Amino acid sequence: MHRLLAALLAATACATIAQAQTSSPVDTGAAQPQSTSPALMGPAFTVDRALELAGVVSPALEAASADIRAAEAGRRVAGLRPNPSVTVEAENVAGSGPYRGTQSLEATTSLTLPIELGGKRSARIAVADARTDRATIQATIAQADLRLNVIRAYAEAASAERRLITAHDQARIANETLRAAQVRVQAGRASPIEAERANVARVNADAALTREERAVEVARFTLSRIIGQPIAGPLDTDWFSRVPATYGPLRPIDSTGTLMMAAANADFAIADAGVRLARSQRVPDLTLGAGARRLEQTNDTAAIFSLSIPIPMFNNGRAALSQATAERQSADARRRLTALDVDQAIARAQADAANAATNAAAASGPALAAAEEAARIARIGYREGKFSQLDLLDAERTLAGTRAAAIDALLSYHIAQAQLERLTARAPVTQGE
């Protein structure tokens, strides 16, 4: 009997493999059972719609937008020049003798203006521009991360729905198998043990169905939290089932222009501008002053001019320049390290996506069709008394495992592909480029 079942499996597999080799697209949903669950009825909620809604309510995008506005405001602040100061002095008052009262008052009003030297203003602007570019890149990173999170949550919810469909079908089959076993027992063609064994399989199938229903609720709730509203209707099963028939060779690895490299380059640009700013701070600034002094006794007025130059005796800016130089060296080293990490991550993501696509195409195509055909033949043969119950249970377990493997492969493919898109996303053009 086992040899007969194995022969049927082999013949069915050969036929489905030959059929699959004549068609290029992978139809992963053709052999999937249909669900009658009310929660999965209605128009499909697509992944594009999920991405659109998530972009509207995402706190990460809102924070990134606020960071850009803050950086732009910082750029305006950096371009401002120092404010002048007005000083009013009163001398020779409230004394004794001829200086009693205000009869000998000397009032001086002066205006002082700091003069920045060493290119401090342009250095501040360079730092602010670099930070604005970094905020722009970070906003794009937030968008890419949000897209990855939405696709991952959507794929997990879609896989949970697909598992629920499979669990419904397995529960239906288990109930039919139980009824067939009871008929065989009542007819005296089988031992009561077969009915008990079929009942155990039914109980386990019902329990698995309950677990999958909870998993769908959790997955849909997680996705709804990301998009900011409840999900009505089923998810797009066509999107979840779509994988390339042939993935092809790995593409050349080039991290140049990716978001991660752009962020590392922006960090280095900030550190480099910080060195320029620290170097400019070593040049002392001048303070020019001009004013007028009024003499109470003669009612005369005289002009006053002043020039103030700080003496860099205790803080000459050397320590700050050393700190900024070390930070630039660190940023440059991290930039080179990021290039290595990104190249390796892209290579791994490409391999993961290719392997998942291959597994999904195999598990969802010929393997799944062969397992379904074998299970169908085993059910017919069991009802007719040609196959034993163990043969039937073995075929059903093979079918359930193949379906689960197909769903897992599809989920792995979509997550790996989304991760690859996240790693290879291109950086926006910034002011510094």
Coordinates of C-alpha atoms in Angstrom, one line a residue:
M1 CA 0.0 0.0 0.0
H2 CA 2.8 2.4 0.8
R3 CA 4.5 1.6 -2.5
L4 CA 1.2 2.3 -4.3
L5 CA 0.9 5.7 -2.6
A6 CA 4.5 6.6 -3.3
A7 CA 4.0 5.7 -7.0
L8 CA 1.0 7.9 -7.2
L9 CA 2.9 10.8 -5.6
A10 CA 5.8 10.4 -8.0
A11 CA 3.6 10.2 -11.0
T12 CA 1.6 13.3 -9.9
A13 CA 4.8 15.2 -9.2
C14 CA 6.3 14.4 -12.6
A15 CA 3.2 15.6 -14.3
T16 CA 3.0 18.9 -12.4
I17 CA 6.7 19.5 -12.8
A18 CA 6.4 19.1 -16.6
Q19 CA 3.5 21.4 -16.6
A20 CA 5.3 24.0 -14.5
Q21 CA 8.3 24.0 -16.8
T22 CA 6.2 25.1 -19.7
S23 CA 5.0 28.3 -18.1
S24 CA 7.1 31.2 -16.8
P25 CA 4.9 32.9 -14.2
V26 CA 4.4 31.3 -10.8
D27 CA 0.7 31.0 -9.9
T28 CA 0.9 30.4 -6.2
G29 CA -2.7 31.0 -5.5
A30 CA -4.3 28.6 -8.0
A31 CA -4.3 25.6 -5.7
Q32 CA -5.2 27.5 -2.5
P33 CA -8.5 26.6 -0.8
Q34 CA -11.2 29.2 -0.6
S35 CA -12.3 30.5 2.7
T36 CA -15.9 31.2 3.7
S37 CA -14.9 33.3 6.8
P38 CA -16.9 36.5 6.9
A39 CA -13.9 38.4 8.1
L40 CA -12.1 37.7 4.8
M41 CA -15.0 38.7 2.5
G42 CA -15.3 42.0 0.6
P43 CA -13.0 44.1 -1.6
A44 CA -9.3 43.6 -1.0
F45 CA -7.3 46.1 1.1
T46 CA -4.1 46.6 -1.0
V47 CA -0.5 47.2 0.2
D48 CA -0.5 50.5 -1.7
R49 CA -3.4 51.7 0.2
A50 CA -1.7 50.6 3.5
L51 CA 1.4 52.6 2.5
E52 CA -0.7 55.6 1.6
L53 CA -2.5 55.6 5.0
A54 CA 0.6 54.9 7.0
G55 CA 2.4 57.9 5.4
V56 CA -0.4 60.2 6.6
V57 CA -0.4 59.2 10.3
S58 CA 3.2 58.1 10.9
P59 CA 4.7 59.8 13.9
A60 CA 8.2 59.0 12.5
L61 CA 7.5 61.1 9.3
E62 CA 6.0 63.9 11.4
A63 CA 9.1 63.9 13.6
A64 CA 11.4 63.9 10.6
S65 CA 9.5 66.8 9.1
A66 CA 9.9 68.8 12.3
D67 CA 13.6 68.0 12.3
I68 CA 13.9 69.5 8.8
R69 CA 12.1 72.6 9.9
A70 CA 14.3 72.9 12.9
A71 CA 17.5 72.5 10.8
E72 CA 16.3 75.1 8.4
A73 CA 15.6 77.5 11.3
G74 CA 19.1 76.7 12.6
R75 CA 20.5 77.7 9.1
R76 CA 18.8 81.1 9.4
V77 CA 20.1 81.5 13.0
A78 CA 23.6 80.6 11.8
G79 CA 23.6 83.4 9.2
L80 CA 22.7 86.1 11.7
R81 CA 25.4 88.6 12.6
P82 CA 26.1 89.6 16.3
N83 CA 23.8 92.3 17.7
P84 CA 25.2 95.7 18.5
S85 CA 25.0 97.0 22.1
V86 CA 24.1 100.4 23.4
T87 CA 25.8 101.5 26.6
V88 CA 24.8 104.5 28.8
E89 CA 27.1 105.6 31.6
A90 CA 26.7 108.3 34.2
E91 CA 29.9 109.5 36.0
N92 CA 30.6 112.1 38.8
V93 CA 27.2 111.9 40.4
A94 CA 25.9 111.3 44.0
G95 CA 29.3 112.2 45.4
S96 CA 30.4 114.9 47.9
G97 CA 31.5 118.4 47.4
P98 CA 31.4 119.6 43.8
Y99 CA 30.2 116.1 42.8
R100 CA 27.0 116.2 44.9
G101 CA 23.9 115.7 42.9
T102 CA 24.3 116.0 39.1
Q103 CA 26.1 119.4 38.8
S104 CA 29.3 117.6 37.7
L105 CA 27.5 114.9 35.7
E106 CA 29.3 113.4 32.7
A107 CA 26.9 111.2 30.6
T108 CA 28.3 108.9 28.0
T109 CA 26.2 107.1 25.4
S110 CA 28.1 104.7 23.2
L111 CA 27.3 102.0 20.5
T112 CA 29.5 98.9 20.4
L113 CA 29.5 96.5 17.4
P114 CA 31.2 93.0 17.5
I115 CA 33.2 92.2 14.4
E116 CA 33.6 88.5 13.7
L117 CA 36.9 87.5 12.2
G118 CA 38.3 84.2 10.9
G119 CA 35.2 83.2 8.9
K120 CA 33.0 82.3 11.9
R121 CA 29.8 83.2 10.2
S122 CA 30.5 81.2 7.0
A123 CA 31.7 78.3 9.2
R124 CA 28.5 78.4 11.2
I125 CA 26.5 78.4 8.0
A126 CA 28.4 75.4 6.7
V127 CA 27.6 73.4 9.8
A128 CA 24.0 74.4 9.6
D129 CA 23.8 73.4 5.9
A130 CA 25.4 70.0 6.7
R131 CA 22.8 69.5 9.5
T132 CA 20.0 70.4 7.2
D133 CA 21.2 67.9 4.6
R134 CA 21.4 65.3 7.3
A135 CA 17.8 66.0 8.4
T136 CA 16.6 65.7 4.8
I137 CA 18.4 62.3 4.5
Q138 CA 17.0 61.2 7.8
A139 CA 13.5 62.1 6.6
T140 CA 14.0 59.9 3.6
I141 CA 15.3 57.1 5.9
A142 CA 12.2 57.4 8.0
Q143 CA 10.1 57.0 4.8
A144 CA 12.0 53.9 3.8
D145 CA 11.8 52.4 7.3
L146 CA 8.1 53.0 7.3
R147 CA 7.7 51.3 3.9
L148 CA 9.6 48.3 5.2
N149 CA 7.5 48.1 8.4
V150 CA 4.2 48.4 6.5
I151 CA 5.2 45.8 3.9
R152 CA 6.4 43.4 6.7
A153 CA 3.2 43.9 8.7
Y154 CA 1.1 43.5 5.6
A155 CA 2.9 40.4 4.5
E156 CA 2.6 38.9 8.0
A157 CA -1.1 39.7 8.0
A158 CA -1.6 38.2 4.5
S159 CA 0.3 35.1 5.5
A160 CA -1.9 34.8 8.6
E161 CA -5.0 35.0 6.4
R162 CA -3.6 32.4 4.1
R163 CA -2.9 30.1 7.1
L164 CA -6.5 30.7 8.3
I165 CA -7.8 29.6 4.9
T166 CA -5.6 26.5 5.1
A167 CA -6.8 25.8 8.6
H168 CA -10.4 26.1 7.5
D169 CA -9.8 23.6 4.8
Q170 CA -7.9 21.2 7.1
A171 CA -10.7 21.4 9.6
R172 CA -13.2 20.6 6.9
I173 CA -11.1 17.6 5.7
A174 CA -10.7 16.4 9.3
N175 CA -14.5 16.4 9.8
E176 CA -15.0 14.5 6.5
T177 CA -12.4 12.0 7.5
L178 CA -14.0 11.5 10.8
R179 CA -17.4 10.8 9.2
A180 CA -15.8 8.4 6.7
A181 CA -14.1 6.6 9.6
Q182 CA -17.3 6.3 11.5
V183 CA -19.0 4.8 8.5
R184 CA -16.3 2.3 8.1
V185 CA -16.5 1.3 11.8
Q186 CA -20.3 1.0 11.7
A187 CA -20.0 -1.2 8.6
G188 CA -17.5 -3.4 10.4
R189 CA -14.7 -2.7 7.9
A190 CA -12.4 -0.9 10.4
S191 CA -11.5 -0.9 14.0
P192 CA -13.0 1.7 16.4
I193 CA -9.5 2.9 16.9
E194 CA -9.7 4.5 13.4
A195 CA -12.7 6.6 14.5
E196 CA -10.9 7.7 17.6
R197 CA -7.7 8.5 15.7
A198 CA -9.8 10.6 13.2
N199 CA -11.5 12.3 16.1
V200 CA -8.1 13.3 17.5
A201 CA -7.1 14.7 14.1
R202 CA -10.4 16.7 14.0
V203 CA -9.9 18.1 17.5
N204 CA -6.4 19.2 16.6
A205 CA -7.6 20.8 13.3
D206 CA -10.3 22.7 15.2
A207 CA -7.7 23.9 17.7
A208 CA -5.4 25.0 14.9
L209 CA -8.2 26.9 13.3
T210 CA -8.9 28.7 16.5
R211 CA -5.2 29.6 16.8
E212 CA -5.1 30.9 13.3
E213 CA -8.2 33.0 13.8
R214 CA -6.4 34.7 16.8
A215 CA -3.3 35.1 14.7
V216 CA -5.2 36.9 12.0
E217 CA -6.8 39.2 14.6
V218 CA -3.4 40.1 16.0
A219 CA -1.8 40.6 12.6
R220 CA -4.6 42.8 11.3
F221 CA -4.6 44.8 14.6
T222 CA -0.8 45.4 14.2
L223 CA -1.2 46.6 10.6
S224 CA -4.2 48.7 11.6
R225 CA -2.1 50.5 14.3
I226 CA 0.5 51.3 11.7
I227 CA -2.0 52.8 9.2
G228 CA -4.1 54.5 11.8
Q229 CA -7.5 52.9 11.1
P230 CA -9.2 49.5 11.2
I231 CA -8.9 47.2 8.1
A232 CA -12.1 46.3 6.3
G233 CA -12.1 43.3 4.0
P234 CA -9.4 40.8 3.1
L235 CA -5.9 41.6 2.1
D236 CA -4.6 41.3 -1.5
T237 CA -3.9 37.6 -1.9
D238 CA -2.7 38.1 -5.5
W239 CA 0.1 40.4 -4.2
F240 CA 1.1 37.9 -1.6
S241 CA 1.2 35.0 -4.1
R242 CA 3.2 36.9 -6.7
V243 CA 6.9 35.9 -6.9
P244 CA 9.2 35.9 -9.9
A245 CA 9.4 32.6 -11.8
T246 CA 13.2 33.0 -12.1
Y247 CA 15.0 35.3 -9.9
G248 CA 18.2 35.4 -11.9
P249 CA 21.8 36.1 -10.8
L250 CA 22.7 38.5 -8.1
R251 CA 23.1 42.1 -9.1
P252 CA 26.5 43.9 -8.7
I253 CA 26.9 45.2 -5.2
D254 CA 27.3 49.0 -5.0
S255 CA 26.5 50.9 -1.8
T256 CA 27.3 54.3 -3.4
G257 CA 24.3 56.6 -3.3
T258 CA 22.3 54.4 -0.8
L259 CA 20.5 56.0 2.1
M260 CA 22.9 54.5 4.7
M261 CA 26.0 55.8 2.8
A262 CA 24.4 59.2 2.4
A263 CA 23.7 59.4 6.1
A264 CA 27.3 58.4 6.8
N265 CA 28.6 61.0 4.4
A266 CA 26.3 63.6 5.9
D267 CA 27.7 62.8 9.4
F268 CA 31.2 63.3 8.0
A269 CA 30.2 66.6 6.4
I270 CA 28.9 67.8 9.7
A271 CA 32.1 66.8 11.5
D272 CA 34.3 68.4 8.7
A273 CA 32.3 71.6 9.0
G274 CA 32.8 71.4 12.8
V275 CA 36.6 71.4 12.3
R276 CA 36.3 74.5 10.1
L277 CA 34.2 76.2 12.8
A278 CA 36.6 75.2 15.6
R279 CA 39.5 76.6 13.6
S280 CA 37.6 79.9 13.0
Q281 CA 36.9 80.2 16.8
R282 CA 40.7 80.5 17.4
V283 CA 40.7 83.9 15.7
P284 CA 39.7 86.6 18.3
D285 CA 36.9 88.9 17.4
L286 CA 37.0 92.7 17.6
T287 CA 34.5 95.0 19.3
L288 CA 34.3 98.5 17.9
G289 CA 32.6 101.3 19.9
A290 CA 31.6 104.9 19.2
G291 CA 29.7 107.3 21.4
A292 CA 29.3 110.8 22.8
R293 CA 30.0 112.2 26.2
R294 CA 28.2 115.3 27.6
L295 CA 29.9 117.5 30.3
E296 CA 27.4 119.1 32.6
Q297 CA 29.5 121.9 33.9
T298 CA 30.4 123.3 30.4
N299 CA 27.5 121.8 28.5
D300 CA 30.0 120.5 26.0
T301 CA 29.9 117.2 24.0
A302 CA 32.9 115.1 23.0
A303 CA 33.1 111.9 20.9
I304 CA 34.4 108.6 22.2
F305 CA 35.9 105.7 20.3
S306 CA 36.9 102.3 21.6
L307 CA 38.4 99.1 20.3
S308 CA 38.3 95.8 22.3
I309 CA 40.4 92.8 21.5
P310 CA 40.2 89.7 23.7
I311 CA 43.5 88.1 24.8
P312 CA 43.4 84.2 24.3
M313 CA 45.4 83.5 27.4
F314 CA 43.5 80.7 29.0
N315 CA 41.4 79.4 26.1
N316 CA 43.0 79.7 22.7
G317 CA 40.7 77.2 21.0
R318 CA 43.3 74.5 20.5
A319 CA 41.5 71.9 22.7
A320 CA 38.2 72.5 20.8
L321 CA 40.0 72.1 17.5
S322 CA 41.6 68.8 18.6
Q323 CA 38.2 67.6 19.7
A324 CA 36.6 68.5 16.3
T325 CA 39.5 66.9 14.4
A326 CA 39.1 63.7 16.4
E327 CA 35.3 63.7 15.7
R328 CA 36.0 64.1 12.0
Q329 CA 38.4 61.1 12.0
S330 CA 35.8 59.1 13.8
A331 CA 33.1 60.0 11.3
D332 CA 35.4 59.1 8.4
A333 CA 36.1 55.7 9.9
R334 CA 32.4 55.1 10.5
R335 CA 31.8 56.1 6.9
R336 CA 34.2 53.4 5.6
L337 CA 32.7 50.9 8.0
T338 CA 29.2 51.7 6.8
A339 CA 30.3 51.0 3.2
L340 CA 31.5 47.5 4.2
D341 CA 28.3 46.8 6.2
V342 CA 26.0 48.0 3.5
D343 CA 27.7 45.9 0.8
Q344 CA 27.5 42.8 3.0
A345 CA 23.8 43.5 3.9
I346 CA 22.8 44.0 0.3
A347 CA 24.6 40.8 -0.7
R348 CA 22.8 38.9 2.1
A349 CA 19.4 40.5 1.2
Q350 CA 19.8 39.6 -2.4
A351 CA 20.6 36.0 -1.5
D352 CA 17.7 35.8 0.9
A353 CA 15.3 37.2 -1.6
A354 CA 16.5 34.8 -4.3
N355 CA 16.4 31.8 -2.0
A356 CA 12.9 32.7 -0.8
A357 CA 11.7 33.2 -4.3
T358 CA 13.1 29.8 -5.3
N359 CA 11.5 28.1 -2.3
A360 CA 8.2 29.8 -2.8
A361 CA 8.1 28.9 -6.5
A362 CA 8.9 25.2 -5.6
A363 CA 6.6 24.9 -2.6
S364 CA 3.7 26.8 -4.1
G365 CA 3.9 25.1 -7.5
P366 CA 4.8 21.5 -8.3
A367 CA 5.3 20.4 -4.7
L368 CA 2.0 21.8 -3.5
A369 CA 0.1 20.4 -6.6
A370 CA 1.6 17.0 -6.0
A371 CA 0.8 17.0 -2.3
E372 CA -2.8 18.0 -3.0
E373 CA -3.3 15.4 -5.6
A374 CA -1.8 12.7 -3.3
A375 CA -4.1 13.7 -0.5
R376 CA -7.1 13.7 -2.9
I377 CA -6.2 10.2 -4.0
A378 CA -5.6 9.0 -0.5
R379 CA -9.1 10.3 0.6
I380 CA -10.8 8.5 -2.2
G381 CA -8.9 5.3 -1.6
Y382 CA -9.6 5.4 2.1
R383 CA -13.3 5.8 1.6
E384 CA -13.3 2.9 -0.8
G385 CA -11.2 0.8 1.5
K386 CA -8.1 0.7 -0.8
F387 CA -5.8 2.7 1.5
S388 CA -5.3 2.5 5.2
Q389 CA -6.0 5.3 7.6
L390 CA -2.2 5.7 8.2
D391 CA -1.7 6.3 4.5
L392 CA -4.4 9.0 4.6
L393 CA -3.0 10.7 7.6
D394 CA 0.5 10.7 6.1
A395 CA -0.8 12.3 2.9
E396 CA -2.7 14.9 4.9
R397 CA 0.3 15.7 7.0
T398 CA 2.4 16.1 3.9
L399 CA -0.2 18.4 2.4
A400 CA -0.4 20.5 5.5
G401 CA 3.4 20.8 5.8
T402 CA 3.7 21.7 2.1
R403 CA 1.1 24.4 2.5
A404 CA 2.8 25.8 5.5
A405 CA 6.1 25.7 3.8
A406 CA 4.7 27.6 0.8
I407 CA 3.2 30.3 3.0
D408 CA 6.4 30.6 5.0
A409 CA 8.4 30.9 1.8
L410 CA 6.1 33.6 0.4
L411 CA 6.4 35.5 3.7
S412 CA 10.2 35.2 3.7
Y413 CA 10.3 36.4 0.1
H414 CA 8.3 39.5 0.6
I415 CA 10.2 40.5 3.8
A416 CA 13.5 39.8 2.1
Q417 CA 12.5 41.8 -1.0
A418 CA 11.3 44.7 1.2
Q419 CA 14.6 44.6 3.1
L420 CA 16.6 44.7 -0.1
E421 CA 14.6 47.6 -1.4
R422 CA 15.3 49.4 1.9
L423 CA 19.0 48.8 1.6
T424 CA 19.2 49.9 -2.0
A425 CA 16.9 52.9 -1.7
R426 CA 18.6 55.9 -3.3
A427 CA 19.4 59.1 -1.3
P428 CA 17.8 62.4 -2.2
V429 CA 19.8 65.2 -3.7
T430 CA 20.9 67.6 -1.0
Q431 CA 22.4 71.1 -0.9
G432 CA 25.9 69.8 -0.4
E433 CA 25.9 67.8 -3.7

